[in-house]
Coordinates of N, CA and C in Angstrom, one line a residue:
M46 N -47.6 12.0 -12.5 CA -46.4 12.9 -12.4 C -46.6 14.2 -13.1
K47 N -47.4 14.2 -14.2 CA -47.7 15.5 -14.9 C -48.4 16.4 -13.9
Q48 N -49.4 15.9 -13.2 CA -50.2 16.7 -12.3 C -49.3 17.3 -11.1
L49 N -48.5 16.4 -10.6 CA -47.6 16.9 -9.6 C -46.6 17.9 -10.0
A50 N -46.1 17.8 -11.3 CA -45.2 18.7 -11.9 C -45.9 20.0 -12.1
R51 N -47.1 20.0 -12.6 CA -47.9 21.2 -12.8 C -48.1 21.9 -11.5
I52 N -48.5 21.2 -10.4 CA -48.7 21.8 -9.2 C -47.5 22.4 -8.6
S53 N -46.4 21.7 -8.7 CA -45.1 22.2 -8.2 C -44.6 23.4 -9.0
G54 N -44.7 23.4 -10.3 CA -44.4 24.5 -11.1 C -45.1 25.8 -10.9
I55 N -46.5 25.6 -10.7 CA -47.3 26.8 -10.4 C -47.0 27.3 -9.0
A56 N -46.7 26.4 -8.0 CA -46.4 26.7 -6.7 C -45.1 27.6 -6.6
Y57 N -44.1 27.0 -7.3 CA -42.8 27.7 -7.4 C -42.9 29.1 -8.0
L58 N -43.7 29.2 -9.1 CA -43.9 30.5 -9.8 C -44.6 31.5 -8.9
I59 N -45.6 31.1 -8.2 CA -46.3 32.0 -7.2 C -45.3 32.4 -6.1
I60 N -44.5 31.5 -5.6 CA -43.6 31.8 -4.5 C -42.6 32.9 -5.1
F61 N -42.1 32.8 -6.3 CA -41.2 33.7 -6.9 C -41.9 35.1 -6.9
L62 N -43.1 35.2 -7.5 CA -43.8 36.5 -7.6 C -44.2 37.0 -6.3
A63 N -44.7 36.3 -5.3 CA -45.2 36.8 -4.1 C -43.9 37.2 -3.3
G64 N -42.8 36.4 -3.3 CA -41.6 36.7 -2.6 C -40.9 38.0 -3.1
F65 N -40.9 38.2 -4.4 CA -40.3 39.4 -4.9 C -41.1 40.6 -4.5
Y66 N -42.5 40.5 -4.6 CA -43.3 41.7 -4.1 C -43.1 41.9 -2.7
A67 N -43.3 40.9 -1.8 CA -43.3 41.1 -0.4 C -42.0 41.5 0.1
N68 N -40.9 40.9 -0.3 CA -39.6 41.2 0.3 C -39.0 42.5 -0.3
F69 N -38.9 42.5 -1.7 CA -38.2 43.6 -2.3 C -39.1 44.9 -2.6
A70 N -40.3 44.7 -3.1 CA -41.2 45.8 -3.4 C -41.7 46.4 -2.1
V71 N -41.9 45.6 -1.0 CA -42.5 46.2 0.1 C -41.5 46.3 1.3
L72 N -41.1 45.2 1.8 CA -40.3 45.3 3.1 C -39.0 46.0 2.9
E73 N -38.2 45.8 1.9 CA -37.0 46.4 1.6 C -37.2 47.9 1.4
S74 N -38.3 48.3 0.8 CA -38.5 49.7 0.5 C -38.9 50.5 1.8
L75 N -39.4 49.7 2.9 CA -39.9 50.4 4.1 C -38.8 50.4 5.2
I76 N -37.8 49.5 5.1 CA -36.8 49.4 6.1 C -35.6 50.3 5.7
D77 N -35.2 51.1 6.7 CA -33.9 51.9 6.6 C -33.0 51.3 7.5
K78 N -31.9 50.6 7.0 CA -31.0 49.9 7.8 C -30.2 50.8 8.8
N79 N -30.1 52.1 8.4 CA -29.3 53.1 9.2 C -30.2 53.9 10.2
S80 N -31.5 53.7 10.2 CA -32.3 54.4 11.1 C -33.5 53.7 11.5
S81 N -33.6 53.3 12.8 CA -34.8 52.6 13.3 C -36.0 53.6 13.3
A82 N -35.7 54.9 13.5 CA -36.9 55.9 13.5 C -37.5 56.0 12.2
I83 N -36.7 55.9 11.1 CA -37.3 56.0 9.8 C -38.1 54.8 9.5
T84 N -37.5 53.6 9.9 CA -38.2 52.4 9.6 C -39.6 52.3 10.3
A85 N -39.6 52.7 11.6 CA -40.9 52.7 12.4 C -41.9 53.7 11.8
T86 N -41.3 54.8 11.4 CA -42.2 55.8 10.7 C -42.8 55.3 9.5
N87 N -41.9 54.7 8.6 CA -42.4 54.0 7.3 C -43.5 53.0 7.6
F88 N -43.3 52.2 8.7 CA -44.3 51.2 9.0 C -45.6 51.8 9.3
I89 N -45.5 53.0 10.1 CA -46.8 53.6 10.5 C -47.5 54.3 9.4
N90 N -46.7 55.0 8.5 CA -47.3 55.8 7.4 C -47.7 54.9 6.2
N91 N -47.1 53.7 6.1 CA -47.4 52.9 4.9 C -48.0 51.6 5.4
H92 N -48.9 51.6 6.4 CA -49.4 50.4 7.1 C -50.1 49.5 6.1
I93 N -50.8 50.0 5.2 CA -51.6 49.1 4.2 C -50.5 48.4 3.3
Q94 N -49.6 49.1 2.9 CA -48.5 48.5 2.1 C -47.8 47.4 2.9
L95 N -47.5 47.6 4.2 CA -46.9 46.6 5.0 C -47.8 45.4 5.1
G96 N -49.1 45.6 5.3 CA -50.1 44.6 5.4 C -50.1 43.7 4.1
N97 N -50.0 44.4 3.0 CA -50.0 43.7 1.7 C -48.7 42.8 1.6
G98 N -47.6 43.4 2.1 CA -46.4 42.6 2.0 C -46.4 41.3 2.9
L99 N -47.1 41.6 4.1 CA -47.2 40.5 5.0 C -48.1 39.4 4.4
L100 N -49.1 39.8 3.7 CA -50.0 38.9 2.9 C -49.2 38.1 1.8
G101 N -48.3 38.8 1.2 CA -47.5 38.2 0.2 C -46.6 37.1 0.8
F102 N -46.1 37.3 2.0 CA -45.3 36.3 2.7 C -46.2 35.2 3.1
V103 N -47.4 35.4 3.5 CA -48.3 34.3 3.9 C -48.6 33.4 2.7
V104 N -48.8 34.0 1.5 CA -49.0 33.3 0.3 C -47.7 32.4 0.0
M105 N -46.6 33.0 0.2 CA -45.3 32.2 0.0 C -45.3 30.9 0.9
L106 N -45.6 31.2 2.2 CA -45.7 30.1 3.2 C -46.6 29.0 2.8
F107 N -47.8 29.4 2.3 CA -48.8 28.4 1.9 C -48.3 27.4 0.8
F108 N -47.8 28.1 -0.3 CA -47.3 27.3 -1.4 C -46.0 26.6 -1.2
D109 N -45.2 27.1 -0.2 CA -44.0 26.4 0.2 C -44.4 25.1 0.9
A110 N -45.4 25.1 1.8 CA -45.9 23.9 2.4 C -46.5 23.0 1.4
L111 N -47.2 23.5 0.4 CA -47.7 22.6 -0.7 C -46.6 21.9 -1.4
L112 N -45.5 22.5 -1.5 CA -44.4 21.9 -2.2 C -43.7 20.8 -1.5
V113 N -43.9 20.8 -0.2 CA -43.4 19.6 0.7 C -44.1 18.4 0.2
W114 N -45.4 18.4 -0.1 CA -46.1 17.3 -0.6 C -45.9 16.9 -2.0
S115 N -45.9 18.0 -2.9 CA -45.9 17.6 -4.3 C -44.4 17.2 -4.8
L116 N -43.4 17.8 -4.2 CA -42.0 17.4 -4.5 C -41.7 16.0 -4.0
F117 N -42.3 15.7 -2.8 CA -42.1 14.3 -2.4 C -42.7 13.3 -3.4
G118 N -43.9 13.6 -3.8 CA -44.5 12.8 -4.9 C -43.7 12.6 -6.1
L119 N -43.0 13.6 -6.5 CA -42.2 13.6 -7.7 C -40.9 12.9 -7.6
T120 N -40.4 12.8 -6.4 CA -39.0 12.3 -6.1 C -39.0 10.9 -5.4
K121 N -40.1 10.5 -4.9 CA -40.1 9.3 -4.0 C -39.7 8.0 -4.8
S122 N -40.0 8.0 -6.1 CA -39.6 6.8 -6.9 C -38.1 6.6 -7.0
T123 N -37.4 7.7 -6.9 CA -35.9 7.6 -7.0 C -35.4 7.1 -5.6
S124 N -35.8 7.7 -4.5 CA -35.5 7.2 -3.2 C -36.4 7.8 -2.2
K125 N -37.2 6.9 -1.6 CA -38.3 7.3 -0.7 C -37.6 7.9 0.6
R126 N -36.5 7.3 1.0 CA -35.8 7.7 2.2 C -35.3 9.2 2.1
L127 N -34.6 9.4 0.9 CA -34.0 10.7 0.7 C -35.2 11.8 0.4
S128 N -36.3 11.3 -0.2 CA -37.4 12.2 -0.4 C -38.0 12.7 0.9
Y129 N -38.1 11.7 1.9 CA -38.6 12.1 3.2 C -37.6 13.0 3.8
L130 N -36.3 12.8 3.6 CA -35.3 13.8 4.2 C -35.4 15.2 3.6
A131 N -35.6 15.2 2.3 CA -35.7 16.5 1.6 C -37.0 17.2 2.1
S132 N -38.2 16.4 2.2 CA -39.4 17.0 2.7 C -39.2 17.5 4.1
F133 N -38.5 16.8 4.9 CA -38.3 17.2 6.4 C -37.7 18.5 6.5
F134 N -36.6 18.7 5.7 CA -35.8 20.0 5.8 C -36.6 21.1 5.2
R135 N -37.5 20.8 4.1 CA -38.3 21.9 3.5 C -39.4 22.3 4.6
L136 N -39.9 21.3 5.3 CA -40.9 21.6 6.3 C -40.3 22.4 7.5
L137 N -39.1 22.0 7.8 CA -38.4 22.8 8.9 C -38.3 24.3 8.4
H138 N -37.9 24.5 7.2 CA -37.9 25.9 6.6 C -39.2 26.6 6.7
A139 N -40.2 25.9 6.3 CA -41.6 26.5 6.4 C -41.9 26.8 7.8
L140 N -41.6 25.9 8.8 CA -41.9 26.2 10.2 C -41.1 27.4 10.7
F141 N -39.9 27.5 10.4 CA -39.1 28.7 10.8 C -39.6 30.0 10.1
F142 N -39.9 29.9 8.8 CA -40.4 31.0 8.1 C -41.8 31.5 8.7
G143 N -42.6 30.5 9.1 CA -43.9 30.8 9.7 C -43.7 31.6 11.0
A144 N -42.7 31.0 11.9 CA -42.3 31.7 13.1 C -41.9 33.1 12.9
A145 N -41.1 33.3 11.8 CA -40.5 34.7 11.5 C -41.8 35.6 11.2
L146 N -42.7 35.1 10.5 CA -43.9 35.9 10.1 C -44.7 36.4 11.3
F147 N -44.7 35.6 12.4 CA -45.3 36.0 13.6 C -44.6 37.3 14.1
K148 N -43.3 37.4 14.0 CA -42.6 38.6 14.4 C -43.0 39.8 13.5
L149 N -43.1 39.5 12.2 CA -43.5 40.7 11.4 C -44.9 41.1 11.6
W150 N -45.8 40.1 11.9 CA -47.1 40.4 12.3 C -47.3 41.2 13.6
A151 N -46.4 40.9 14.5 CA -46.3 41.7 15.8 C -45.9 43.1 15.4
A152 N -45.0 43.3 14.5 CA -44.5 44.7 14.1 C -45.7 45.4 13.4
Y153 N -46.4 44.6 12.6 CA -47.6 45.2 11.9 C -48.7 45.7 12.9
Q154 N -48.8 44.9 14.0 CA -49.9 45.3 15.0 C -49.5 46.5 15.8
I155 N -48.3 46.6 16.3 CA -47.9 47.7 17.1 C -47.7 49.0 16.4
T156 N -47.6 48.9 15.1 CA -47.5 50.2 14.3 C -48.8 50.7 13.7
F157 N -49.9 50.0 14.1 CA -51.3 50.4 13.6 C -51.8 51.6 14.4
N158 N -52.0 52.7 13.7 CA -52.4 53.9 14.3 C -51.5 54.4 15.5
A159 N -50.2 54.1 15.4 CA -49.3 54.4 16.5 C -48.6 55.7 16.3
T160 N -48.1 56.2 17.4 CA -47.3 57.4 17.4 C -45.8 57.0 17.6
I161 N -45.0 57.7 16.8 CA -43.6 57.3 16.9 C -43.0 57.7 18.3
S162 N -42.2 56.7 18.8 CA -41.6 57.0 20.1 C -40.3 56.1 20.1
T163 N -39.4 56.4 21.1 CA -38.2 55.6 21.2 C -38.5 54.2 21.5
N164 N -39.5 53.9 22.4 CA -39.9 52.6 22.8 C -40.4 51.8 21.6
L165 N -41.2 52.5 20.7 CA -41.7 51.8 19.5 C -40.6 51.6 18.5
Q166 N -39.7 52.4 18.4 CA -38.6 52.2 17.5 C -37.8 50.9 17.9
N167 N -37.6 50.8 19.2 CA -36.8 49.6 19.8 C -37.6 48.4 19.5
Q168 N -38.9 48.5 19.7 CA -39.7 47.3 19.6 C -39.7 46.7 18.2
V169 N -39.8 47.7 17.3 CA -39.8 47.4 15.8 C -38.5 46.8 15.4
S170 N -37.4 47.4 15.8 CA -36.1 46.9 15.5 C -35.8 45.5 16.1
E171 N -36.3 45.2 17.3 CA -36.1 43.9 17.9 C -36.9 42.9 17.1
L172 N -38.1 43.2 16.7 CA -39.0 42.2 16.0 C -38.4 41.9 14.6
L173 N -37.9 43.0 13.9 CA -37.3 42.8 12.6 C -36.0 42.0 12.7
L174 N -35.3 42.1 13.8 CA -34.0 41.3 14.0 C -34.5 39.9 14.2
D175 N -35.5 39.7 15.0 CA -36.0 38.3 15.2 C -36.5 37.7 14.0
F176 N -37.3 38.4 13.2 CA -37.8 38.0 11.9 C -36.6 37.6 11.0
D177 N -35.6 38.4 10.9 CA -34.4 38.1 10.0 C -33.7 36.9 10.5
T178 N -33.5 36.7 11.8 CA -32.8 35.6 12.3 C -33.5 34.3 12.1
L179 N -34.8 34.3 12.4 CA -35.6 33.1 12.2 C -35.7 32.7 10.7
W180 N -35.8 33.7 9.8 CA -35.9 33.4 8.4 C -34.5 32.8 7.9
T181 N -33.5 33.4 8.4 CA -32.1 32.9 8.1 C -31.9 31.5 8.5
V182 N -32.3 31.1 9.7 CA -32.3 29.7 10.1 C -33.1 28.9 9.2
G183 N -34.2 29.3 8.8 CA -35.1 28.6 7.8 C -34.4 28.4 6.5
L184 N -33.7 29.4 6.0 CA -33.1 29.4 4.8 C -31.8 28.4 4.8
L185 N -31.3 28.3 5.9 CA -30.2 27.2 6.1 C -30.8 25.8 5.9
F186 N -31.9 25.6 6.5 CA -32.6 24.3 6.3 C -33.1 24.1 4.9
F187 N -33.5 25.3 4.3 CA -33.9 25.3 2.9 C -32.7 24.9 2.0
G188 N -31.5 25.4 2.3 CA -30.3 25.0 1.5 C -30.1 23.5 1.6
I189 N -30.2 22.9 2.8 CA -30.0 21.4 3.0 C -31.1 20.7 2.1
H190 N -32.3 21.3 2.1 CA -33.4 20.6 1.3 C -33.0 20.6 -0.1
L191 N -32.5 21.7 -0.6 CA -32.1 21.8 -2.0 C -30.9 20.9 -2.4
L192 N -30.0 20.8 -1.4 CA -28.9 19.8 -1.7 C -29.4 18.4 -1.9
V193 N -30.3 18.0 -1.0 CA -30.9 16.6 -1.1 C -31.8 16.6 -2.4
L194 N -32.5 17.5 -2.7 CA -33.4 17.5 -3.9 C -32.5 17.5 -5.1
G195 N -31.5 18.3 -5.1 CA -30.5 18.2 -6.3 C -29.9 16.9 -6.5
Y196 N -29.6 16.3 -5.5 CA -29.0 14.9 -5.5 C -30.0 13.9 -6.1
L197 N -31.3 14.0 -5.6 CA -32.3 13.2 -6.1 C -32.6 13.4 -7.6
A198 N -32.5 14.7 -8.0 CA -32.7 15.0 -9.4 C -31.6 14.4 -10.3
I199 N -30.3 14.4 -9.8 CA -29.3 13.8 -10.5 C -29.4 12.3 -10.7
K200 N -29.9 11.6 -9.6 CA -30.0 10.2 -9.6 C -31.3 9.8 -10.3
S201 N -32.2 10.7 -10.5 CA -33.5 10.3 -11.1 C -33.4 10.1 -12.6
I202 N -34.3 9.3 -13.1 CA -34.3 9.1 -14.6 C -35.3 10.1 -15.3
T203 N -36.0 10.8 -14.4 CA -37.1 11.7 -14.9 C -36.5 13.2 -15.0
F204 N -35.8 13.6 -14.0 CA -35.3 15.0 -14.0 C -34.0 15.1 -14.8
P205 N -33.8 16.2 -15.5 CA -32.5 16.5 -16.2 C -31.4 16.6 -15.1
K206 N -30.3 16.0 -15.4 CA -29.1 16.1 -14.4 C -28.6 17.5 -14.2
A207 N -28.7 18.3 -15.3 CA -28.3 19.7 -15.2 C -29.1 20.4 -14.2
I208 N -30.4 20.1 -14.1 CA -31.3 20.8 -13.1 C -30.8 20.4 -11.7
G209 N -30.4 19.2 -11.5 CA -30.0 18.7 -10.2 C -28.7 19.4 -9.8
M210 N -27.8 19.6 -10.8 CA -26.5 20.3 -10.5 C -26.7 21.7 -10.2
L211 N -27.6 22.4 -10.9 CA -27.9 23.8 -10.6 C -28.5 23.9 -9.2
L212 N -29.4 23.0 -8.8 CA -30.1 23.1 -7.5 C -29.0 22.9 -6.4
M213 N -28.0 22.0 -6.6 CA -27.0 21.8 -5.6 C -26.1 23.0 -5.5
L214 N -25.9 23.7 -6.6 CA -25.1 25.0 -6.5 C -25.9 26.0 -5.8
A215 N -27.2 26.1 -6.0 CA -28.0 27.1 -5.3 C -28.0 26.7 -3.7
A216 N -28.0 25.4 -3.5 CA -28.0 24.9 -2.1 C -26.8 25.4 -1.4
I217 N -25.6 25.3 -2.0 CA -24.3 25.7 -1.4 C -24.4 27.1 -1.1
G218 N -25.0 27.9 -2.0 CA -25.0 29.4 -1.8 C -25.9 29.7 -0.6
Y219 N -27.0 29.1 -0.5 CA -27.9 29.3 0.7 C -27.2 28.9 2.0
I220 N -26.6 27.8 2.0 CA -25.9 27.3 3.2 C -24.8 28.2 3.6
M221 N -23.9 28.6 2.6 CA -22.8 29.5 2.9 C -23.3 30.9 3.5
D222 N -24.3 31.5 2.8 CA -24.8 32.8 3.2 C -25.4 32.7 4.6
S223 N -26.3 31.7 4.8 CA -27.1 31.6 6.1 C -26.1 31.3 7.2
T224 N -25.1 30.4 7.0 CA -24.1 30.2 8.1 C -23.3 31.4 8.4
A225 N -22.9 32.1 7.4 CA -22.0 33.3 7.6 C -22.9 34.3 8.4
K226 N -24.1 34.5 8.0 CA -25.0 35.5 8.6 C -25.2 35.1 10.1
L227 N -25.3 33.9 10.4 CA -25.5 33.5 11.8 C -24.3 33.5 12.6
M228 N -23.1 33.3 12.0 CA -21.9 33.0 12.7 C -20.9 34.2 12.7
M229 N -20.9 34.9 11.6 CA -19.9 36.0 11.4 C -20.3 37.3 12.0
P230 N -19.6 37.9 13.0 CA -19.9 39.2 13.6 C -19.8 40.3 12.6
N231 N -18.9 40.2 11.6 CA -18.7 41.2 10.6 C -19.3 40.9 9.2
Y232 N -20.5 40.0 9.3 CA -21.1 39.6 8.1 C -21.5 40.9 7.2
I233 N -21.8 42.0 7.8 CA -22.4 43.1 7.1 C -21.2 43.6 6.2
D234 N -19.9 43.4 6.5 CA -18.8 43.8 5.6 C -18.7 43.0 4.3
Y235 N -19.3 41.8 4.3 CA -19.2 40.9 3.2 C -20.6 40.7 2.6
K236 N -21.6 41.4 3.1 CA -23.0 41.2 2.8 C -23.2 41.1 1.3
D237 N -22.7 42.0 0.5 CA -22.9 42.1 -0.9 C -22.4 40.8 -1.6
V238 N -21.2 40.4 -1.1 CA -20.6 39.2 -1.8 C -21.4 38.0 -1.6
F239 N -21.8 37.8 -0.3 CA -22.6 36.6 0.0 C -23.9 36.7 -0.7
E240 N -24.6 37.8 -0.8 CA -25.9 37.9 -1.5 C -25.7 37.5 -2.9
M241 N -24.6 37.8 -3.6 CA -24.4 37.4 -5.0 C -24.2 35.9 -5.0
V242 N -23.5 35.3 -4.0 CA -23.3 33.9 -3.9 C -24.6 33.2 -3.8
V243 N -25.7 33.8 -3.2 CA -26.9 33.2 -3.1 C -27.8 33.5 -4.3
I244 N -27.9 34.8 -4.7 CA -28.9 35.2 -5.7 C -28.6 34.6 -7.0
I245 N -27.4 34.6 -7.5 CA -27.1 34.1 -8.9 C -27.4 32.7 -9.0
P246 N -26.8 31.8 -8.3 CA -27.2 30.3 -8.5 C -28.6 30.0 -8.1
S247 N -29.2 30.7 -7.2 CA -30.6 30.3 -6.8 C -31.6 30.7 -7.8
V248 N -31.4 31.9 -8.4 CA -32.3 32.4 -9.5 C -32.2 31.5 -10.7
I249 N -30.9 31.2 -11.1 CA -30.7 30.3 -12.2 C -31.2 28.9 -12.0
G250 N -30.8 28.4 -10.8 CA -31.2 26.9 -10.5 C -32.7 26.8 -10.2
E251 N -33.3 27.5 -9.3 CA -34.7 27.4 -9.0 C -35.6 27.8 -10.1
F252 N -35.3 28.9 -10.8 CA -36.1 29.3 -12.0 C -36.1 28.3 -13.1
S253 N -34.8 27.7 -13.3 CA -34.8 26.6 -14.4 C -35.7 25.4 -14.0
F254 N -35.6 25.1 -12.7 CA -36.4 24.0 -12.2 C -37.9 24.3 -12.4
T255 N -38.3 25.6 -12.1 CA -39.7 26.0 -12.2 C -40.2 25.9 -13.7
V256 N -39.3 26.3 -14.6 CA -39.6 26.3 -16.0 C -39.8 24.8 -16.5
W257 N -38.9 24.0 -16.0 CA -39.0 22.6 -16.4 C -40.2 21.9 -15.8
L258 N -40.5 22.2 -14.6 CA -41.7 21.7 -14.0 C -43.0 22.1 -14.7
L259 N -43.0 23.3 -15.2 CA -44.2 23.8 -15.9 C -44.3 23.2 -17.3
I260 N -43.1 23.0 -18.0 CA -43.1 22.4 -19.3 C -43.6 20.9 -19.2
M261 N -43.0 20.3 -18.2 CA -43.4 18.8 -17.9 C -44.9 18.7 -17.6
G262 N -45.4 19.6 -16.8 CA -46.7 19.6 -16.3 C -47.7 19.9 -17.3
F263 N -47.4 20.8 -18.2 CA -48.4 21.3 -19.2 C -48.2 20.8 -20.7
K264 N -47.1 20.1 -20.9 CA -46.9 19.6 -22.3 C -47.9 18.6 -22.6
K265 N -48.3 18.5 -23.9 CA -49.3 17.6 -24.4 C -48.6 16.2 -24.6
Q266 N -49.4 15.2 -24.3 CA -48.8 13.8 -24.5 C -48.8 13.5 -25.9
S267 N -47.7 12.8 -26.3 CA -47.6 12.4 -27.7 C -48.5 11.2 -27.9
Q268 N -48.7 10.9 -29.2 CA -49.6 9.7 -29.5 C -48.9 8.5 -29.0
Q269 N -47.6 8.4 -29.0 CA -46.9 7.2 -28.6 C -47.1 7.0 -27.1
E270 N -47.1 8.1 -26.3 CA -47.3 8.0 -24.8 C -48.7 7.6 -24.5
I271 N -49.7 8.0 -25.3 CA -51.1 7.8 -25.1 C -51.3 6.3 -25.4
V272 N -50.6 5.7 -26.4 CA -50.8 4.3 -26.7 C -50.2 3.4 -25.6
K273 N -49.1 3.9 -25.1 CA -48.5 3.2 -24.0 C -49.4 3.0 -22.7
I274 N -50.1 4.2 -22.5 CA -51.0 4.3 -21.4 C -52.2 3.3 -21.6
V275 N -52.8 3.3 -22.8 CA -53.8 2.5 -23.2 C -53.5 1.1 -23.1

């Protein structure tokens, strides 16, 4: 359990760092939501930076897939059936995120040593829209994963119940935002509100879970625990 907690905590921490860099430091800085021409130009002129961001996303995907295995190992003693369900939805999230990355990779390829044109602008815009849609579907599945994981944490004798409740709140945020983004034509009018619904509980819930995993994974065993093992 300690080893699985250590692996899960490190994986979550790397996902946080890689995701912040790839999405906020790179992609968000290059995309101009009001101008496809500026976005395409930024991709051309900052191609190395775009590649680094893409690499950050790939790192996220790798460790997300690793968590499918490690979190199953941590939760299967509570309910193997629900652990399989949580793993299934996390795997679906990883698959859709991987498909989304192929769209970003295509945008990376067509902007290498390219010259700005209307056709290129349209291609980049379409690929980014596909990237965003596929990732949003993946985040919907991720929200369902967190819902099941939070329930498992509440029912478990190992996890703090508060962590489980925080994970379930984060799950509701992901599900609400992803559903609204996919279904509401005027989502952009409420985008800031929905982002807060996601960001606040997810940062608190998932980061608290990460800290707990790291503490559990790296804490030294007490003498009493060692005696029990012996």
